[in-house]
mmCIF file of C-alpha atoms in Angstrom:
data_model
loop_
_atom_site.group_PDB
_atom_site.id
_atom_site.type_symbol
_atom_site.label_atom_id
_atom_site.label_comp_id
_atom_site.label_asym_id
_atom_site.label_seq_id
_atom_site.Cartn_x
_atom_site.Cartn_y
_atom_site.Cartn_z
ATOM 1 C CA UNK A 28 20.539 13.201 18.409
ATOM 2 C CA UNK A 29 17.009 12.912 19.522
ATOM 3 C CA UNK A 30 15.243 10.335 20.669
ATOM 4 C CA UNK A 31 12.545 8.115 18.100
ATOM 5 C CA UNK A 32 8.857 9.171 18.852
ATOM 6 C CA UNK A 33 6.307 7.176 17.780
ATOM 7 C CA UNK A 34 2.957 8.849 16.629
ATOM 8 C CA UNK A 35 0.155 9.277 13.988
ATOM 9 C CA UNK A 36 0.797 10.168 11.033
ATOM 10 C CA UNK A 37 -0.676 13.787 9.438
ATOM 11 C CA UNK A 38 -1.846 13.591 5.987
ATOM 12 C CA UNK A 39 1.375 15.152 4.517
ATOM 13 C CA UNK A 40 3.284 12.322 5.976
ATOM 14 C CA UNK A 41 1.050 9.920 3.888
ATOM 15 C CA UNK A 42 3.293 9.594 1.097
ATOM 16 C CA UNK A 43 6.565 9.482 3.235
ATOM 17 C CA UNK A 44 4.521 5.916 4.389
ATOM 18 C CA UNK A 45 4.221 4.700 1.297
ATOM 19 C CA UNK A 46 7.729 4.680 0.496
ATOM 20 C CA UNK A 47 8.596 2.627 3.459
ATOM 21 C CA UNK A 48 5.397 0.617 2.380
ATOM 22 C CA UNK A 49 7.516 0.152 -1.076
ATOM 23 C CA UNK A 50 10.104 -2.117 1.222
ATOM 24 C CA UNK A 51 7.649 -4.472 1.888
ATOM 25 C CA UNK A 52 5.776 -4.343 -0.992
ATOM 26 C CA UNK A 53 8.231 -4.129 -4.031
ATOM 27 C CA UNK A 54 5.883 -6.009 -6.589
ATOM 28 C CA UNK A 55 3.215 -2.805 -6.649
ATOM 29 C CA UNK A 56 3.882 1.002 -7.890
ATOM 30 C CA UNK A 57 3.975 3.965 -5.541
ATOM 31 C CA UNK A 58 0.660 4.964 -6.964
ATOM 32 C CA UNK A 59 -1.156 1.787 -6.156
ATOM 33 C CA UNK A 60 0.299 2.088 -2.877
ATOM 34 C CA UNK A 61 -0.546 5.545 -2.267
ATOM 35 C CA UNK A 62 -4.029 5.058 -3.662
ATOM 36 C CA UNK A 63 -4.766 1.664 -1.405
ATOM 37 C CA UNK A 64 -3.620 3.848 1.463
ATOM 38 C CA UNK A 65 -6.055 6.958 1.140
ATOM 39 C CA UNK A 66 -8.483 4.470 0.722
ATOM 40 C CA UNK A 67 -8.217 2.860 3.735
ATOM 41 C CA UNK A 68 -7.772 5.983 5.605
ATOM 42 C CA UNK A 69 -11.354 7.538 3.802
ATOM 43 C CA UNK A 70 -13.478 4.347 4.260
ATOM 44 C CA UNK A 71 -11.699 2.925 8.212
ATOM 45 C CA UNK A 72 -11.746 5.286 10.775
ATOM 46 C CA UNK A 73 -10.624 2.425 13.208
ATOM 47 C CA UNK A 74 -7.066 2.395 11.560
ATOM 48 C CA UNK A 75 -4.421 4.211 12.892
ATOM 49 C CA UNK A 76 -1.152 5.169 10.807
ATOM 50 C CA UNK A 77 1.488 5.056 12.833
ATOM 51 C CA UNK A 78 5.376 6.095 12.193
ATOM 52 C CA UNK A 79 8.435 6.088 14.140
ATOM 53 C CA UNK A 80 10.035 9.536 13.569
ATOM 54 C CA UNK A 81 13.616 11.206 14.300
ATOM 55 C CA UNK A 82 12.892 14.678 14.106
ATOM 56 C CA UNK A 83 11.175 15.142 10.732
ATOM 57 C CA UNK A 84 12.446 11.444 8.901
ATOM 58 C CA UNK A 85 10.101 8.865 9.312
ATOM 59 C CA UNK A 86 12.145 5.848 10.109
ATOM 60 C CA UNK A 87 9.307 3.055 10.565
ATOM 61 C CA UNK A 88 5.435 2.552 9.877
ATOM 62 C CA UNK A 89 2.872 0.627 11.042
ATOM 63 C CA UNK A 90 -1.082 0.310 10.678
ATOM 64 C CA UNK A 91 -3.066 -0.485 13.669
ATOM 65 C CA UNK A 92 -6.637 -1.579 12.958
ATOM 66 C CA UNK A 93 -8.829 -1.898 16.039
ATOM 67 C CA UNK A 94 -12.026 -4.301 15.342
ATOM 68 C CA UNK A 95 -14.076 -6.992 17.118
ATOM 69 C CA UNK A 96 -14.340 -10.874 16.443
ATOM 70 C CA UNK A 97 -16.975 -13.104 17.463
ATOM 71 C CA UNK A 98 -13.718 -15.353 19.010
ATOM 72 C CA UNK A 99 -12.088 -12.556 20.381
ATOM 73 C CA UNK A 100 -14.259 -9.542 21.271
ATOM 74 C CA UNK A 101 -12.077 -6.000 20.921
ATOM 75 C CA UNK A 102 -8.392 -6.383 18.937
ATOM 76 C CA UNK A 103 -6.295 -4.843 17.761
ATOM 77 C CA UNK A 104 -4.071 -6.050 14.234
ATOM 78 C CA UNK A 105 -1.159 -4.597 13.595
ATOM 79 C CA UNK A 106 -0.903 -4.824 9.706
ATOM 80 C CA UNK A 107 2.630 -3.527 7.396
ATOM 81 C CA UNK A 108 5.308 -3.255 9.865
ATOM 82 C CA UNK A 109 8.246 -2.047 7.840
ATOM 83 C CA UNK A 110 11.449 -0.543 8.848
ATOM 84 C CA UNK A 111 13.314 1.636 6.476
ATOM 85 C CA UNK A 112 16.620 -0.891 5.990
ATOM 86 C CA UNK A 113 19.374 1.750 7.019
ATOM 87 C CA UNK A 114 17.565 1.390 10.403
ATOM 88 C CA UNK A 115 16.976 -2.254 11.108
ATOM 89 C CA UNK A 116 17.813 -4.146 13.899
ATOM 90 C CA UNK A 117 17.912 -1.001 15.977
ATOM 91 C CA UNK A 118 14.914 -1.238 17.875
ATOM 92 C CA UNK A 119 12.393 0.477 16.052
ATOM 93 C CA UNK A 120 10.136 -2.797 15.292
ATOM 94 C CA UNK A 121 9.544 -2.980 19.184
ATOM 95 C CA UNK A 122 9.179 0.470 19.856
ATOM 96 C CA UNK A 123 6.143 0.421 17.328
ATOM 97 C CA UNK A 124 4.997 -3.330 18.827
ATOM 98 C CA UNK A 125 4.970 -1.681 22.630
ATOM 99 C CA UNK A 126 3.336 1.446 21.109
ATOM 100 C CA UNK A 127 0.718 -0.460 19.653
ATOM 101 C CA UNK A 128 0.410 -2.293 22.641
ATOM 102 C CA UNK A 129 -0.196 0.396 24.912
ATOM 103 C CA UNK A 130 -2.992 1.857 21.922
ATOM 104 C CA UNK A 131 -4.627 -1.676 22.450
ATOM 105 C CA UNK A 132 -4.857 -1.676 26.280
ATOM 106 C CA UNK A 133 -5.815 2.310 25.997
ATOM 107 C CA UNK A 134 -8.731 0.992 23.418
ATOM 108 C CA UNK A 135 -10.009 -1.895 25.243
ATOM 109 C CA UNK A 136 -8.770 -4.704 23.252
ATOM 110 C CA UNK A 137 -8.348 -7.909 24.986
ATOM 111 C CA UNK A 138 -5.810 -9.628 22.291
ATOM 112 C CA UNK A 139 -3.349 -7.916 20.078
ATOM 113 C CA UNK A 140 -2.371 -9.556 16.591
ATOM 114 C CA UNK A 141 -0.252 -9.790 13.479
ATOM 115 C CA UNK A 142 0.343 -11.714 10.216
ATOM 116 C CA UNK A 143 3.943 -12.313 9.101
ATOM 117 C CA UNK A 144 4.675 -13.531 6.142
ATOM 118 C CA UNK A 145 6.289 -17.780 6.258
ATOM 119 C CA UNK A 146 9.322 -16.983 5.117
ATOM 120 C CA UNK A 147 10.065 -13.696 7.188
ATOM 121 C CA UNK A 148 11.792 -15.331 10.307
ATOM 122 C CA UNK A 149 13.596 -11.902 11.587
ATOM 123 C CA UNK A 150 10.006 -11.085 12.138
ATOM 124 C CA UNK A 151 9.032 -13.983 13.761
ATOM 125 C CA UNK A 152 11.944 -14.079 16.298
ATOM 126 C CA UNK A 153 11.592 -10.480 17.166
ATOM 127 C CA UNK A 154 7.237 -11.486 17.544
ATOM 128 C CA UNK A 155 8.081 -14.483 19.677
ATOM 129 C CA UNK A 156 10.260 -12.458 21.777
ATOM 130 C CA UNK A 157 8.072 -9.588 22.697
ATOM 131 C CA UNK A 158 5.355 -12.288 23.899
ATOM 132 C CA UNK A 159 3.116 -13.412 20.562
ATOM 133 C CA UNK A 160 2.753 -17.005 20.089
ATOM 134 C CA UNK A 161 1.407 -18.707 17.069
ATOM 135 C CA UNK A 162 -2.342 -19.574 17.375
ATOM 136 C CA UNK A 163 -3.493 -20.590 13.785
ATOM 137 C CA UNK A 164 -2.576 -20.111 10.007
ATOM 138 C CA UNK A 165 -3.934 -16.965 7.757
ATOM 139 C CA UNK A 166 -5.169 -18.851 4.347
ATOM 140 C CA UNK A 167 -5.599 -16.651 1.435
ATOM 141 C CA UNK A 168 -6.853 -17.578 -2.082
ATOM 142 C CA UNK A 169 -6.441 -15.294 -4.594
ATOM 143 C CA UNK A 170 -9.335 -14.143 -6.626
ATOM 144 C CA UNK A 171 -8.119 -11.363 -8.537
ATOM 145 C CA UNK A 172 -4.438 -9.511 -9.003
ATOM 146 C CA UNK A 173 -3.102 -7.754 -6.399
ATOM 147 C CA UNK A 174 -1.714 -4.798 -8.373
ATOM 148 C CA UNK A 175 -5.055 -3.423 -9.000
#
């Protein structure tokens, strides 16, 4: 069987990312999903959609959004890493990490980031593994639903 390759996504593969999308975000309908996604890809042109891919099956997403911070300068935020579950634990997560990574040295950035969510410790041991650290706390107050 082939090996996983890691690239960007073409716009037919859009919806294929929103299913793995669904994993991580059970609480809001394909269509939401979908819609939220052609957004950002219409109005960001600094955000890469990445997927892991066997052949045709995408196996793994990620976004990449590359920006600038006062604090920071050039980074790069890895946003909705999601691993379809049949394939978990099999070294997919850190073959999209490294890719991004590499993107992030290729693009100038002098950090790379990532939320996770509290509760989500698989992610944080395989994050504090490949080298991140915890440097602060996201804070979020909601103004508005988040199935809109």
């Amino acid at each position: 069987m082939s090996e996983p390759v890691v690239r960007t996504l073409r716009k037919n593969e859009y919806r294929a990312a929103t299913r793995l999308l669904a994993f991580l975000n059970p609480e809001c309908s394909r269509e939401v999903l979908l819609e939220r996604f052609d957004t950002i890809i219409a109005e960001h042109p600094h955000y890469h959609p990445l997927g892991v891919f066997k052949g045709d099956e995408m196996l793994a997403f990620a976004g990449a959004w590359i920006s600038t911070k006062i604090w920071c300068g050039r980074y790069l935020e890895v946003d909705n890493i999601v691993v379809h579950p049949d394939h978990r634990s099999s070294g997919l997560g850190t073959l999209l990490i490294k890719h991004c990574e590499h993107l992030a040295t290729e693009k100038g950035c002098n950090i790379l980031a990532l939320d996770s969510y509290t509760s989500n410790h698989p992610s944080h041991r395989l994050y504090h593994r490949l080298g991140f650290e915890i440097w602060g706390f996201h804070f979020v107050k909601q103004i508005a639903s988040l199935q809109r």
